[in-house]
Coordinates of C-alpha atoms in Angstrom, one line a residue:
M63 CA -6.4 23.9 -2.2
A64 CA -7.4 26.8 -3.7
G65 CA -6.0 27.9 -7.1
G66 CA -6.0 26.1 -10.0
M67 CA -2.6 25.2 -12.4
T68 CA -4.3 25.0 -15.3
D69 CA -4.5 28.6 -15.3
S70 CA -1.3 29.4 -14.0
P71 CA 0.8 25.9 -14.4
Q72 CA 4.1 25.7 -11.6
R73 CA 6.8 23.8 -12.5
F74 CA 7.5 21.0 -10.6
D75 CA 11.1 20.0 -12.9
E76 CA 13.5 20.4 -10.1
V77 CA 12.2 18.5 -7.4
A78 CA 12.8 15.4 -6.9
F79 CA 10.5 12.3 -7.2
P80 CA 10.7 11.2 -3.8
A81 CA 10.0 15.2 -2.3
L82 CA 6.5 15.5 -4.6
L83 CA 5.7 11.7 -3.6
R84 CA 6.1 12.5 0.1
G85 CA 3.7 15.6 -0.5
A86 CA 1.2 14.1 -2.5
R87 CA 1.3 11.3 0.0
T88 CA 0.7 13.9 2.6
A89 CA -2.5 15.4 0.9
Y90 CA -3.8 12.3 1.0
A91 CA -3.1 11.3 4.8
G92 CA -4.5 14.6 5.9
A93 CA -7.8 14.1 4.2
I94 CA -8.3 11.0 4.9
Q95 CA -7.3 11.8 8.5
A96 CA -9.6 14.6 8.9
A97 CA -13.0 12.2 7.4
L98 CA -12.1 9.1 9.6
A99 CA -11.9 11.2 12.6
G100 CA -15.5 12.9 11.3
A101 CA -16.9 9.3 11.0
E102 CA -15.8 8.8 14.5
C103 CA -12.5 6.4 13.1
G104 CA -10.0 8.9 14.4
D105 CA -8.3 5.5 16.6
L106 CA -7.4 4.0 13.2
P107 CA -3.8 3.0 13.3
R108 CA -1.2 3.8 10.9
N109 CA -1.6 1.2 7.8
G110 CA -5.6 0.3 8.8
S111 CA -7.2 2.3 6.0
F112 CA -5.1 0.5 3.4
V113 CA -6.3 -3.0 5.1
L114 CA -9.5 -1.7 5.1
G115 CA -9.8 -0.6 1.9
A116 CA -8.1 -3.2 0.1
I117 CA -10.8 -5.4 2.0
A118 CA -13.6 -3.5 1.1
R119 CA -12.6 -2.6 -2.6
H120 CA -11.3 -5.7 -3.8
G121 CA -11.9 -8.7 -1.1
L122 CA -7.8 -9.2 -1.0
P123 CA -6.8 -12.3 1.4
L124 CA -5.0 -10.7 4.1
S125 CA -1.9 -13.1 2.9
E126 CA -2.0 -10.4 -0.2
I127 CA -2.6 -7.8 1.8
I128 CA 0.5 -8.1 4.0
R129 CA 2.7 -8.8 0.9
Q130 CA 1.6 -5.1 -1.0
L131 CA 1.9 -3.7 2.6
G132 CA 5.8 -4.8 3.0
V133 CA 5.8 -5.2 6.3
S134 CA 6.4 -8.6 8.5
K135 CA 4.2 -10.9 8.9
Q136 CA 4.6 -10.2 12.5
A137 CA 3.7 -6.6 12.2
A138 CA 0.9 -7.1 10.1
G139 CA -0.5 -9.6 12.3
Q140 CA 0.0 -6.8 15.1
L141 CA -1.7 -4.7 12.7
V142 CA -4.5 -6.8 12.7
D143 CA -4.6 -7.6 16.7
V144 CA -5.0 -3.7 16.8
L145 CA -7.8 -3.5 14.0
V146 CA -10.1 -6.4 15.4
V147 CA -9.9 -5.3 18.9
R148 CA -10.4 -1.7 18.0
G149 CA -13.9 -3.1 16.2
Y150 CA -12.8 -2.9 12.6
L151 CA -12.7 -6.0 11.6
D152 CA -14.1 -9.6 12.9
R153 CA -11.2 -12.3 12.6
F154 CA -12.3 -16.1 12.8
P155 CA -11.1 -19.7 11.2
D156 CA -11.0 -20.4 7.8
P157 CA -13.8 -23.0 7.1
G158 CA -11.4 -24.5 4.6
D159 CA -8.4 -24.5 6.5
R160 CA -8.4 -24.3 10.3
R161 CA -4.7 -23.2 10.1
R162 CA -5.5 -20.0 8.1
M163 CA -7.5 -17.2 9.9
T164 CA -9.9 -15.0 7.7
V165 CA -11.3 -11.1 8.4
T166 CA -14.0 -9.1 7.2
L167 CA -14.8 -5.6 8.0
T168 CA -17.2 -5.1 10.8
E169 CA -19.6 -2.4 10.7
R170 CA -16.8 -0.1 12.0
G171 CA -14.3 -1.4 9.5
A172 CA -17.4 -0.5 6.6
A173 CA -17.5 3.1 7.6
A174 CA -14.1 3.9 8.0
A175 CA -13.3 2.4 4.6
A176 CA -15.5 4.6 3.1
A177 CA -15.2 7.6 4.6
A178 CA -11.4 7.0 3.4
R179 CA -12.4 6.7 -0.1
T180 CA -14.7 9.8 -0.2
A181 CA -11.4 11.6 1.1
I182 CA -9.4 10.0 -1.3
E183 CA -12.1 10.3 -4.3
Q184 CA -12.2 14.7 -3.0
V185 CA -8.5 14.6 -3.4
D186 CA -8.5 13.2 -6.7
A187 CA -11.7 15.4 -8.1
D188 CA -9.1 18.6 -6.3
L189 CA -6.3 17.5 -8.4
A190 CA -8.4 16.7 -11.8
G191 CA -10.2 20.5 -11.4
R192 CA -6.8 21.9 -11.1
V193 CA -4.4 20.0 -13.8
G194 CA -7.3 18.3 -15.7
A195 CA -8.4 14.9 -15.6
Q196 CA -5.8 14.2 -18.3
Y197 CA -2.7 15.2 -16.5
V198 CA -4.2 12.4 -13.2
A199 CA -4.7 9.9 -16.0
H200 CA -0.8 10.5 -16.9
A201 CA 0.5 10.4 -13.4
R202 CA -1.3 7.2 -12.6
T203 CA 0.0 5.5 -15.8
V204 CA 3.8 7.1 -14.5
L205 CA 3.2 6.0 -10.8
G206 CA 1.6 2.8 -12.0
A207 CA 4.9 2.2 -14.3
L208 CA 7.8 3.4 -11.1
M209 CA 5.4 0.4 -8.7
T210 CA 5.9 -2.1 -11.6
A211 CA 9.5 -1.2 -11.6
A212 CA 10.0 -1.5 -8.0
Q213 CA 8.2 -5.0 -7.6
E214 CA 10.0 -6.0 -11.1
H215 CA 13.3 -4.9 -9.1
A216 CA 12.4 -6.8 -5.9
A217 CA 11.8 -9.6 -7.4
H218 CA 15.2 -9.7 -9.5
D219 CA 17.6 -9.1 -6.1
H220 CA 15.2 -11.8 -4.9
R221 CA 16.2 -14.0 -7.5
D222 CA 20.0 -13.0 -7.1
H223 CA 19.9 -13.7 -3.7
D224 CA 17.9 -17.4 -4.0
H225 CA 20.8 -17.4 -7.2
G226 CA 23.9 -16.7 -5.0
D227 CA 23.2 -18.3 -2.5
H228 CA 23.6 -21.8 -4.3
R229 CA 26.5 -20.2 -5.8
S230 CA 27.8 -19.6 -2.1
A231 CA 27.4 -23.8 -1.5
A232 CA 28.9 -25.0 -4.8
G233 CA 32.1 -22.2 -3.8
R234 CA 32.1 -24.2 -0.3
D235 CA 31.9 -27.7 -2.2
G236 CA 35.2 -26.3 -4.4
G237 CA 32.5 -26.0 -7.4
G238 CA 32.7 -22.4 -7.8
E239 CA 35.4 -19.9 -8.5
A240 CA 36.0 -19.1 -4.4
G241 CA 36.6 -22.8 -3.9
G242 CA 39.6 -24.3 -2.8
G243 CA 41.7 -26.0 -5.3

């Protein structure tokens, strides 16, 4: 990533946000993959670095990580199985609730999380060098607002769906507009 946007600003006004986000994701993904390969963790599956990073940085419970990933419990279970088999995670019954499983990073998992974090920090530093720290902070604010809007939209859709189910039941019982008369 040579060259500096601070010297000669490139304009991306005509590029749709999804295309910009895809390009940004590619920049981070490439750096993370190279760092993982260098740390002999090139077999980390897709979304694996997200799971390891969430555990390493925030100590998030697996249920919250699954929610943030936006995948089914089955897909998340398969991902965790792969991470355990490949030596990135240890899994054991939760001492407080035997029905739940607790996962922790292994030494290899911690090394992979650290390699990914270093790669992200390097891309962030390169980006700040290109556009300045203030623009990076603005980008974080904008992307954070986009994430919040998506979460609010999803919650609203979920409430509408639940409310719609109730109306459907009322309609079947003759209590709604669609009910017989």
